[in-house]
Short mmCIF file of C-alpha atoms and ligand atoms in Angstrom, two decimals:
data_model
loop_
_atom_site.label_atom_id
_atom_site.label_comp_id
_atom_site.label_asym_id
_atom_site.label_seq_id
_atom_site.Cartn_x
_atom_site.Cartn_y
_atom_site.Cartn_z
CA MET A 6 2.19 -2.54 -20.33
CA VAL A 7 3.96 -0.82 -18.31
CA GLN A 8 1.88 0.30 -15.93
CA ARG A 9 1.95 1.92 -12.51
CA THR A 10 0.15 1.40 -8.89
CA PHE A 11 0.09 2.86 -5.63
CA SER A 12 1.33 0.91 -2.60
CA ILE A 13 2.16 1.85 1.41
CA ILE A 14 3.86 0.72 3.05
CA LYS A 15 1.98 0.41 6.31
CA PRO A 16 2.61 1.58 9.90
CA ASP A 17 3.77 -1.67 11.11
CA ALA A 18 5.80 -2.48 8.83
CA VAL A 19 7.70 1.08 9.56
CA LYS A 20 7.63 0.65 12.72
CA LYS A 21 9.89 -2.86 12.36
CA ASN A 22 12.53 -1.07 10.25
CA ALA A 23 11.18 -2.63 7.67
CA ILE A 24 11.07 -0.61 4.63
CA GLY A 25 14.40 -1.39 3.00
CA GLU A 26 13.49 -4.29 3.54
CA ALA A 27 9.99 -4.26 1.64
CA LEU A 28 11.06 -2.20 -0.84
CA GLY A 29 13.66 -4.29 -1.40
CA TYR A 30 11.21 -6.73 -2.77
CA PHE A 31 9.55 -4.12 -5.75
CA GLU A 32 13.34 -3.21 -6.67
CA LYS A 33 14.75 -6.92 -6.87
CA ALA A 34 11.35 -8.16 -9.00
CA GLY A 35 12.48 -5.25 -11.92
CA LEU A 36 10.60 -2.67 -10.46
CA LYS A 37 11.20 1.36 -9.92
CA VAL A 38 10.10 3.02 -7.57
CA VAL A 39 9.00 6.54 -9.18
CA ALA A 40 7.65 8.52 -6.40
CA MET A 41 7.61 8.43 -2.41
CA LYS A 42 6.96 9.77 0.42
CA MET A 43 6.32 9.01 4.44
CA LEU A 44 3.92 11.03 6.23
CA HIS A 45 0.99 10.29 9.14
CA LEU A 46 -2.09 9.45 8.12
CA THR A 47 -4.63 11.97 10.61
CA LYS A 48 -8.03 9.32 10.88
CA GLU A 49 -9.53 11.61 8.16
CA GLU A 50 -7.35 10.69 5.78
CA ALA A 51 -7.18 7.27 6.54
CA LYS A 52 -10.59 7.21 6.88
CA GLY A 53 -11.22 8.95 2.75
CA PHE A 54 -7.76 6.94 0.99
CA TYR A 55 -10.35 3.41 1.81
CA ILE A 56 -13.26 5.11 1.77
CA VAL A 57 -14.30 2.07 -0.57
CA HIS A 58 -14.18 -0.09 2.79
CA LYS A 59 -17.02 2.21 4.05
CA GLU A 60 -19.00 -0.39 5.17
CA ARG A 61 -17.37 -2.57 6.28
CA PRO A 62 -16.71 -4.31 9.54
CA PHE A 63 -13.10 -3.11 9.94
CA TYR A 64 -13.07 0.23 8.21
CA ASP A 65 -13.49 2.17 11.55
CA GLU A 66 -10.88 -0.24 13.15
CA LEU A 67 -8.84 -0.29 9.76
CA THR A 68 -8.49 3.55 9.51
CA THR A 69 -7.21 3.83 12.64
CA PHE A 70 -4.41 1.36 12.22
CA MET A 71 -3.40 3.10 8.92
CA SER A 72 -3.43 6.21 11.35
CA GLU A 73 -1.04 5.10 14.00
CA GLY A 74 2.69 5.86 12.89
CA PRO A 75 4.12 6.91 9.93
CA ILE A 76 3.51 5.24 6.40
CA VAL A 77 5.33 4.96 3.00
CA ALA A 78 3.25 5.88 0.46
CA VAL A 79 5.27 5.21 -3.39
CA VAL A 80 4.12 4.40 -7.15
CA ILE A 81 6.02 1.50 -8.85
CA GLU A 82 6.67 0.75 -12.84
CA GLY A 83 6.86 -1.32 -14.66
CA GLU A 84 5.93 -4.08 -16.90
CA ASP A 85 2.35 -5.34 -15.74
CA ALA A 86 2.81 -3.22 -12.36
CA ILE A 87 -0.34 -4.19 -11.14
CA VAL A 88 -1.08 -8.05 -10.64
CA ARG A 89 3.27 -7.73 -10.06
CA VAL A 90 2.81 -5.89 -7.45
CA ARG A 91 -0.22 -7.97 -5.90
CA GLU A 92 1.83 -11.22 -6.33
CA ILE A 93 5.00 -10.22 -5.07
CA MET A 94 3.31 -9.12 -1.99
CA GLY A 95 0.88 -12.29 -1.15
CA ALA A 96 -2.20 -12.97 0.00
CA THR A 97 -4.70 -10.15 1.87
CA ASN A 98 -4.29 -12.64 5.02
CA PRO A 99 -0.14 -13.40 5.83
CA ALA A 100 -1.70 -16.85 6.59
CA GLN A 101 -2.57 -17.58 3.21
CA ALA A 102 0.79 -15.77 2.00
CA ALA A 103 2.98 -17.52 0.03
CA PRO A 104 6.97 -17.45 1.14
CA GLY A 105 9.06 -15.10 -0.25
CA THR A 106 6.54 -12.63 -0.44
CA ILE A 107 6.22 -9.42 1.24
CA ARG A 108 3.32 -10.19 3.62
CA ALA A 109 4.43 -14.10 4.75
CA ALA A 110 7.85 -11.99 5.64
CA LEU A 111 6.18 -9.27 6.97
CA GLY A 112 2.74 -9.31 8.19
CA ALA A 113 1.38 -10.15 11.25
CA ASN A 114 -2.34 -10.27 10.54
CA ILE A 115 -5.43 -9.46 7.81
CA GLU A 116 -5.21 -5.76 8.88
CA ARG A 117 -1.65 -5.11 10.39
CA ASN A 118 -0.19 -6.63 6.79
CA ALA A 119 2.74 -4.72 5.90
CA VAL A 120 1.60 -3.60 3.08
CA HIS A 121 -0.83 -2.17 0.63
CA GLY A 122 -1.25 -2.97 -3.70
CA SER A 123 -3.55 -1.84 -5.96
CA ASP A 124 -6.59 -3.62 -6.61
CA SER A 125 -7.08 -2.48 -10.43
CA GLY A 126 -6.26 0.18 -12.70
CA GLN A 127 -9.04 1.84 -11.56
CA SER A 128 -8.23 1.93 -7.69
CA ALA A 129 -4.58 3.44 -8.39
CA SER A 130 -6.12 5.47 -10.66
CA PHE A 131 -7.73 7.03 -7.32
CA GLU A 132 -5.45 5.85 -5.01
CA ILE A 133 -2.00 7.69 -7.16
CA PRO A 134 -3.37 11.52 -6.96
CA TYR A 135 -4.81 10.63 -3.64
CA PHE A 136 -1.37 11.10 -2.55
CA PHE A 137 1.06 12.31 -5.27
CA SER A 138 0.35 15.17 -8.02
CA ALA A 139 1.98 14.94 -11.61
CA LEU A 140 5.45 16.69 -10.67
CA GLU A 141 6.14 14.89 -7.76
CA ILE A 142 5.84 11.46 -10.48
CA MET A 143 9.49 10.96 -12.35
CA ASN A 144 10.34 10.01 -15.39
CA ILE A 145 13.15 7.58 -14.64
P1 LIG B 26 -5.10 -3.40 2.04
O1 LIG B 26 -4.60 -4.12 0.96
O2 LIG B 26 -4.47 -2.04 1.94
O3 LIG B 26 -6.56 -3.24 1.41
C1 LIG B 26 -7.83 -3.11 2.32
C2 LIG B 26 -7.04 -3.01 3.95
O4 LIG B 26 -8.26 -4.09 4.49
C3 LIG B 26 -6.16 -5.16 3.61
O5 LIG B 26 -5.76 -4.06 2.86
C4 LIG B 26 -6.41 -5.00 5.50
O6 LIG B 26 -5.23 -4.60 5.81
C5 LIG B 26 -7.76 -4.44 5.50
N1 LIG B 26 -8.76 -6.04 6.26
C6 LIG B 26 -8.93 -7.18 5.16
N2 LIG B 26 -10.06 -7.82 5.14
C7 LIG B 26 -10.27 -7.96 6.47
C8 LIG B 26 -10.21 -7.66 7.36
N3 LIG B 26 -11.49 -8.84 6.94
N4 LIG B 26 -10.15 -7.80 9.37
C9 LIG B 26 -9.93 -6.41 8.73
N5 LIG B 26 -8.71 -5.88 7.78
C10 LIG B 26 -9.08 -6.63 7.39
#
């Protein structure tokens, strides 16, 4: 099934000049970028995005990190895009990420792990409209 999912190139990867490298993994896998914007989240905006994690011990640190510098938010489209983006990113902890994945190549630790991707259709349905209006998502 063709799906849309949401991904972020996080501040650590943007700072490393690795936006193109990270997006290349998705494109080389045959997935399409159908929406994209660069922005610098406020702490409050990062907290709203990660609201599902608000009870977690890492919530404050995570949202400080996600608002420390610019990010690139994208919508990715393709066959089984939700699970495929997660496979291409690798495990949340870069130390456990399989070779050839984005997080193995670019992640530093479990927090500074280079990329985010929606973990389910339900997450994608919250995350895509958090960043993009329908008019900003292309039919390519
Ligand atoms: P992400 O896919 O963006 O979803 C939630 C984020 O929380 C995750 O990637 C990590 O950046 C971060 N995270 C998850 N677990 C931990 C943890 N144990 N300590 C710090 N950060 C974490």
